[in-house]
mmCIF file of C-alpha atoms and ligand atoms in Angstrom:
data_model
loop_
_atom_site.group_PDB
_atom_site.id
_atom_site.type_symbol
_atom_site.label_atom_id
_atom_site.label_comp_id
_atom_site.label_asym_id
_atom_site.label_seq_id
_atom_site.Cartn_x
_atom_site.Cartn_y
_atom_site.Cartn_z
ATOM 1 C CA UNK A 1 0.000 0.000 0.000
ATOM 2 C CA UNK A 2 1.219 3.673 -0.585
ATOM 3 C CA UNK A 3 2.448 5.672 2.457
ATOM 4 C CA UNK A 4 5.234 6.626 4.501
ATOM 5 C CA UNK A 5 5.878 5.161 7.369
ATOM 6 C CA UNK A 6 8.470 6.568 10.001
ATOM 7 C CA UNK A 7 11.429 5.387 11.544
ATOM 8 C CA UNK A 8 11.463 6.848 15.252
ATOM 9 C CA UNK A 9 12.817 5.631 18.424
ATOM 10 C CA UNK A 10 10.176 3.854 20.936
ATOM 11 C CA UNK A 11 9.934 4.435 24.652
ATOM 12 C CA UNK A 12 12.944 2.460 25.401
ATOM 13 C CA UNK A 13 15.012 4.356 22.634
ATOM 14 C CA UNK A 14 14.706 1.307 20.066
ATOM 15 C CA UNK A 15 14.151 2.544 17.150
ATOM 16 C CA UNK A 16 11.368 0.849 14.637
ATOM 17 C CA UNK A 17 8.946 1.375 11.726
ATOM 18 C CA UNK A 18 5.803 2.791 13.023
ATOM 19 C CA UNK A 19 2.547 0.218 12.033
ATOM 20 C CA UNK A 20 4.996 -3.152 11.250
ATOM 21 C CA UNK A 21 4.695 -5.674 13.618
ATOM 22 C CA UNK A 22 7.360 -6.553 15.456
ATOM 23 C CA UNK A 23 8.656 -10.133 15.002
ATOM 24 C CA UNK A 24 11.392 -11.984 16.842
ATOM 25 C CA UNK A 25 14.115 -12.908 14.531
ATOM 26 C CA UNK A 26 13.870 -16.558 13.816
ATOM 27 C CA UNK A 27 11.948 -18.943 15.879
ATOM 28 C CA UNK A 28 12.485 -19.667 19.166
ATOM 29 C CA UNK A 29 15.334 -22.689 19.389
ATOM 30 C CA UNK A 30 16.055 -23.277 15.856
ATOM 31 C CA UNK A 31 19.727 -21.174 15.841
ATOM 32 C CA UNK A 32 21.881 -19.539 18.101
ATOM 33 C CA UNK A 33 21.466 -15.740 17.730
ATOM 34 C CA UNK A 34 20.806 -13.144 20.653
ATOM 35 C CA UNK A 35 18.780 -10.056 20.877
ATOM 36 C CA UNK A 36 17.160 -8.973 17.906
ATOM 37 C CA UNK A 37 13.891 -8.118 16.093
ATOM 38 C CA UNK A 38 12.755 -8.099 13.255
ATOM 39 C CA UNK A 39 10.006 -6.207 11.003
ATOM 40 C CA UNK A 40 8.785 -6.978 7.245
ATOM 41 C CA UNK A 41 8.457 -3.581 5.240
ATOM 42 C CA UNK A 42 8.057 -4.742 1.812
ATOM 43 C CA UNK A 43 6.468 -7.961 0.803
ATOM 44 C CA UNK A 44 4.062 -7.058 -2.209
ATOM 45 C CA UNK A 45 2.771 -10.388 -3.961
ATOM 46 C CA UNK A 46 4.154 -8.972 -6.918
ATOM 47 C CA UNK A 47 7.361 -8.791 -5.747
ATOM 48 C CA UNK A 48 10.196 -11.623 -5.978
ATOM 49 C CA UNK A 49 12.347 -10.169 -2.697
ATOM 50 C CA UNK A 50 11.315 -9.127 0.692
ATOM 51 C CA UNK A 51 12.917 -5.855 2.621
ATOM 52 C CA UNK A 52 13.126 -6.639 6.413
ATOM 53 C CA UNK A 53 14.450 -4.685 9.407
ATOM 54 C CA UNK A 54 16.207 -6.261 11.712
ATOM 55 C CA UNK A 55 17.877 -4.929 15.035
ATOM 56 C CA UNK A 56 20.278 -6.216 17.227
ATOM 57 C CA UNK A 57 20.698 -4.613 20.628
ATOM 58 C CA UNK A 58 24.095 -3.840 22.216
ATOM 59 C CA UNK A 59 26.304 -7.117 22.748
ATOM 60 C CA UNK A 60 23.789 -8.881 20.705
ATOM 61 C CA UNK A 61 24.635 -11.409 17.157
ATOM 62 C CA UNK A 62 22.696 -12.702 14.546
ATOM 63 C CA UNK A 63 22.959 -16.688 13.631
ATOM 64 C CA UNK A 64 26.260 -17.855 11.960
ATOM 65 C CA UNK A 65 24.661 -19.134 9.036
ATOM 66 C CA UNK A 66 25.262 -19.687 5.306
ATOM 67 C CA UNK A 67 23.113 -20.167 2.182
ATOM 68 C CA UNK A 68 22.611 -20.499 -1.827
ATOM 69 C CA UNK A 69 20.333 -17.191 -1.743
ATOM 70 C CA UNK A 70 22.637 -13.955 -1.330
ATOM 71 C CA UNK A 71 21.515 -11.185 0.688
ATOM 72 C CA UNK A 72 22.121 -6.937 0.380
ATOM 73 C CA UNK A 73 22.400 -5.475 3.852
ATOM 74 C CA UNK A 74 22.245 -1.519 4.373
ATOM 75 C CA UNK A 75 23.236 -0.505 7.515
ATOM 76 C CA UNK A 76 20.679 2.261 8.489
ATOM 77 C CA UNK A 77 21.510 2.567 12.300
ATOM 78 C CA UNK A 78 24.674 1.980 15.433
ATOM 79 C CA UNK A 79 27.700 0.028 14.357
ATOM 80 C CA UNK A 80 29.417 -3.358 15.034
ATOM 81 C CA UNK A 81 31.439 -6.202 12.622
ATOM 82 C CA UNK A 82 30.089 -8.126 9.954
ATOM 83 C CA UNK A 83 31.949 -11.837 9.524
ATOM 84 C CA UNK A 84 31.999 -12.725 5.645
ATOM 85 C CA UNK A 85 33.880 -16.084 5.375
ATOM 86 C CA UNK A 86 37.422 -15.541 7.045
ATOM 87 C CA UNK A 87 36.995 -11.960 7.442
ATOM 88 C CA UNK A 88 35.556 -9.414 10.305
ATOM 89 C CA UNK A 89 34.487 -6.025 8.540
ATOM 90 C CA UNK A 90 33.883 -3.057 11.209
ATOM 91 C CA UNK A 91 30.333 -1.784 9.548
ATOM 92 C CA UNK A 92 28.521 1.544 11.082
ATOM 93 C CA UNK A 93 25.172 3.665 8.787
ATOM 94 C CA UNK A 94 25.314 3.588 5.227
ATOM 95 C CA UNK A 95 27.392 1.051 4.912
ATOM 96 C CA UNK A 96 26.174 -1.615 2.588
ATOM 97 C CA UNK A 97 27.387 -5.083 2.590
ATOM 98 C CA UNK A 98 26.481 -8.115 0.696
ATOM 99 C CA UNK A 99 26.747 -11.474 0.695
ATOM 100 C CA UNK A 100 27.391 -14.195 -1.946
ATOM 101 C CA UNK A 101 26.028 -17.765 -1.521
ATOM 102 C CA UNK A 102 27.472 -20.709 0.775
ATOM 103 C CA UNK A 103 29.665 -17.178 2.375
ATOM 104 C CA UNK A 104 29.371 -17.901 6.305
ATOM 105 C CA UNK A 105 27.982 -14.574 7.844
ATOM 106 C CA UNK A 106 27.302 -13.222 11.084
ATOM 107 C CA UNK A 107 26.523 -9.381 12.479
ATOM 108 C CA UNK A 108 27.388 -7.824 16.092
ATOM 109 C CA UNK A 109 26.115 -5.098 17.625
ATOM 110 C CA UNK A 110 28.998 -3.349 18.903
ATOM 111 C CA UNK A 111 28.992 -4.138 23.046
ATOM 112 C CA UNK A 112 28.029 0.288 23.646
ATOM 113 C CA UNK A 113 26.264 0.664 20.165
ATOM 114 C CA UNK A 114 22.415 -1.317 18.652
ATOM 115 C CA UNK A 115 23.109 -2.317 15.155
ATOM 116 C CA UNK A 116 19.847 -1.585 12.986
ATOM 117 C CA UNK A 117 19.896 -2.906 9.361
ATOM 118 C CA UNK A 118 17.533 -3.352 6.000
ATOM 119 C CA UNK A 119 18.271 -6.549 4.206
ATOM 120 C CA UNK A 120 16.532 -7.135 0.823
ATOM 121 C CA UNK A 121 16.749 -11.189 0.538
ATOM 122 C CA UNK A 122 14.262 -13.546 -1.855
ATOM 123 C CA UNK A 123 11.402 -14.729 -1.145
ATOM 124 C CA UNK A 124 12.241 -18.089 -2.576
ATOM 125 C CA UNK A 125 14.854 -19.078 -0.114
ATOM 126 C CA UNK A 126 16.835 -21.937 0.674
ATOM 127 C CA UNK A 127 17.267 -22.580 4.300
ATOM 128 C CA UNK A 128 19.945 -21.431 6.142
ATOM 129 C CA UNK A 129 22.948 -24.101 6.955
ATOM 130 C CA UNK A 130 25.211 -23.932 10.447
ATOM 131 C CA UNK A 131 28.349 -24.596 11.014
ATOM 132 C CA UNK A 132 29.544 -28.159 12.324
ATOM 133 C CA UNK A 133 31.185 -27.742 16.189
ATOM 134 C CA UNK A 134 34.721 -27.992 14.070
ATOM 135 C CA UNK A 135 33.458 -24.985 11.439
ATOM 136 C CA UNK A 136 32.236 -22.808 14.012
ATOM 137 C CA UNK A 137 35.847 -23.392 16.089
ATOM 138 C CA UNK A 138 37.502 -22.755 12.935
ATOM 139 C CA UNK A 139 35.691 -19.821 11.898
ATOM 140 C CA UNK A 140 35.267 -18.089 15.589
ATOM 141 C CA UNK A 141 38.987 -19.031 16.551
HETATM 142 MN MN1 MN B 1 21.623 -15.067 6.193
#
């Protein structure tokens, strides 16, 4: 539907999209991640991608994960480090990072900073793959 919607902070100082629901991140027990929401902007039937919001309060990560679909990731709000295979990026607003498939990826807020972020991603998705115990040693050394 046509309209603007804001991005303000809440009562608590999160900041969201006014009239989106807010989601958790991924269901309850089905990765490690901690402290983040999540919010669906853009998900017109006649559209093949999905814009989300997610935000990850201080100290908090998303899933280390991989996948075949690729994701674009603008960051809109705080700062933290982005993991893309072997490397940690530092990221802060406006930065824009993306990911190619099978890449192992993870976000941080940094521990004194929320990291807010829009991700544009398919909506016909494979599922995400985690690392082995040996991968995530490897990769988290
Ligand atoms: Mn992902």
């Amino acid at each position: 539907m046509s309209g603007v919607r804001r991005f303000a902070p809440d009562a608590a100082g999160d900041y969201r999209w006014q009239a989106v629901e807010v989601l958790r991140y991924k269901d309850e027990g089905t990765a490690p991640f901690r402290d983040i929401t999540r919010q669906v902007l853009f998900a017109p039937p006649d559209q093949a991608s999905e814009l989300r919001y997610f935000e990850i309060a201080p100290g908090g990560h998303s899933t280390l994960e991989r996948h075949e679909h690729t994701h674009a990731v603008l960051i809109l709000r705080g700062r933290g480090t982005v993991r893309l295979g072997d490397e940690i990026h530092a990221i802060a607003e406006r930065d824009l990072v993306t990911v190619d498939p099978l890449t192992w990826h993870q976000f941080h807020a940094a521990a004194d900073s929320a990291l807010g972020f829009l991700c544009l991603v398919s909506k016909e998705r494979d599922r995400p793959q985690l690392p082995t115990p040996e991968e995530a040693a490897r990769l988290q050394r």
